[in-house]
């Protein structure tokens, strides 16, 4: 999850399951995009989806083969205890719950 107009380093790739260009901003996003690309239960996904009415984006919004929506936020393990990270994750979870998405989760790096 990032600010809407985040200006950090970005890697752009074309992945067949990704709508548009897949823009990743850190190693976790980059690796998880690859996992989604190869995950047979995911039909398509979108990166950095803007949350309507908020100044943030969600890392991955996925459409599964059964039509359900899955949302994932990528976070560095060392940032999990930071108050701003917790606030942004809560905002994302509550936003997607209001929109009927129950398959929401976070992706963290190994240490």
Short mmCIF file of C-alpha atoms in Angstrom, two decimals:
data_model
loop_
_atom_site.label_atom_id
_atom_site.label_comp_id
_atom_site.label_asym_id
_atom_site.label_seq_id
_atom_site.Cartn_x
_atom_site.Cartn_y
_atom_site.Cartn_z
CA UNK A 1 0.00 0.00 0.00
CA UNK A 2 1.37 3.37 -1.03
CA UNK A 3 0.44 6.99 -1.38
CA UNK A 4 -1.43 7.57 -4.64
CA UNK A 5 1.31 9.67 -6.25
CA UNK A 6 4.29 7.67 -4.96
CA UNK A 7 7.49 8.72 -6.76
CA UNK A 8 9.87 5.89 -5.83
CA UNK A 9 11.81 3.54 -8.08
CA UNK A 10 9.50 1.54 -10.30
CA UNK A 11 10.04 -1.59 -12.39
CA UNK A 12 7.66 -2.06 -15.30
CA UNK A 13 6.84 -5.44 -16.83
CA UNK A 14 4.23 -6.94 -19.09
CA UNK A 15 2.60 -10.01 -17.52
CA UNK A 16 -0.18 -11.86 -19.31
CA UNK A 17 -2.49 -11.94 -16.27
CA UNK A 18 -1.91 -8.30 -15.31
CA UNK A 19 -4.27 -5.64 -16.61
CA UNK A 20 -2.00 -3.04 -18.21
CA UNK A 21 1.64 -2.63 -17.25
CA UNK A 22 2.70 -4.27 -14.00
CA UNK A 23 4.47 -1.58 -11.97
CA UNK A 24 6.26 -2.83 -8.87
CA UNK A 25 7.99 -0.63 -6.31
CA UNK A 26 9.86 -3.12 -4.11
CA UNK A 27 11.16 -6.68 -4.05
CA UNK A 28 8.05 -8.06 -2.33
CA UNK A 29 5.71 -6.64 -4.98
CA UNK A 30 8.00 -7.84 -7.75
CA UNK A 31 8.14 -11.39 -6.37
CA UNK A 32 4.42 -11.57 -5.58
CA UNK A 33 3.48 -10.43 -9.10
CA UNK A 34 5.45 -13.42 -10.38
CA UNK A 35 3.65 -15.73 -7.95
CA UNK A 36 0.26 -14.42 -9.09
CA UNK A 37 1.28 -14.84 -12.72
CA UNK A 38 1.93 -18.54 -12.10
CA UNK A 39 -0.96 -19.18 -9.67
CA UNK A 40 -3.60 -21.19 -11.53
CA UNK A 41 -6.49 -19.96 -9.34
CA UNK A 42 -5.88 -16.33 -10.40
CA UNK A 43 -7.46 -15.36 -13.71
CA UNK A 44 -6.18 -11.75 -13.77
CA UNK A 45 -4.83 -9.10 -11.44
CA UNK A 46 -4.22 -5.38 -11.23
CA UNK A 47 -1.33 -3.62 -9.49
CA UNK A 48 -1.51 -0.41 -7.45
CA UNK A 49 -5.28 0.01 -7.64
CA UNK A 50 -6.45 3.40 -6.45
CA UNK A 51 -8.80 3.38 -3.46
CA UNK A 52 -11.70 5.66 -4.42
CA UNK A 53 -11.91 8.62 -2.05
CA UNK A 54 -8.57 7.84 -0.40
CA UNK A 55 -4.99 8.97 -1.08
CA UNK A 56 -3.68 5.41 -1.22
CA UNK A 57 -3.41 2.46 -3.59
CA UNK A 58 -3.78 -1.26 -2.96
CA UNK A 59 -0.89 -3.42 -4.11
CA UNK A 60 -2.83 -6.26 -5.80
CA UNK A 61 -6.49 -6.78 -6.67
CA UNK A 62 -6.97 -10.25 -8.16
CA UNK A 63 -9.90 -11.91 -9.89
CA UNK A 64 -9.84 -15.64 -9.16
CA UNK A 65 -11.06 -18.25 -11.63
CA UNK A 66 -14.26 -18.72 -9.58
CA UNK A 67 -15.00 -14.98 -9.90
CA UNK A 68 -14.13 -14.04 -6.31
CA UNK A 69 -11.93 -11.02 -5.61
CA UNK A 70 -8.71 -11.36 -3.62
CA UNK A 71 -6.76 -8.35 -2.30
CA UNK A 72 -3.16 -8.44 -1.11
CA UNK A 73 -0.97 -5.75 0.46
CA UNK A 74 2.83 -6.14 0.44
CA UNK A 75 4.73 -5.00 3.54
CA UNK A 76 8.32 -5.32 4.69
CA UNK A 77 8.40 -7.31 7.94
CA UNK A 78 10.38 -4.55 9.69
CA UNK A 79 7.53 -2.07 8.94
CA UNK A 80 4.75 -4.18 10.46
CA UNK A 81 5.11 -2.56 13.89
CA UNK A 82 5.11 1.02 12.60
CA UNK A 83 1.92 2.95 13.45
CA UNK A 84 1.56 4.43 9.96
CA UNK A 85 1.83 1.00 8.34
CA UNK A 86 -0.81 -0.39 10.72
CA UNK A 87 -3.07 2.59 9.96
CA UNK A 88 -2.73 2.11 6.18
CA UNK A 89 -3.36 -1.65 6.42
CA UNK A 90 -6.48 -1.07 8.55
CA UNK A 91 -7.71 1.53 6.06
CA UNK A 92 -7.23 -0.93 3.20
CA UNK A 93 -8.91 -3.83 5.00
CA UNK A 94 -11.90 -1.70 6.01
CA UNK A 95 -12.20 -0.23 2.49
CA UNK A 96 -12.32 -3.65 0.86
CA UNK A 97 -14.69 -5.06 3.48
CA UNK A 98 -17.10 -2.19 2.71
CA UNK A 99 -16.87 -3.26 -0.95
CA UNK A 100 -17.73 -6.89 -0.14
CA UNK A 101 -14.22 -8.37 -0.40
CA UNK A 102 -13.52 -10.90 2.34
CA UNK A 103 -10.31 -12.44 0.91
CA UNK A 104 -7.92 -9.70 2.07
CA UNK A 105 -4.40 -10.36 3.31
CA UNK A 106 -0.84 -9.15 3.62
CA UNK A 107 2.34 -10.47 2.04
CA UNK A 108 5.55 -10.08 4.04
CA UNK A 109 9.16 -10.89 3.27
CA UNK A 110 11.10 -13.66 4.98
CA UNK A 111 13.90 -12.77 7.34
#
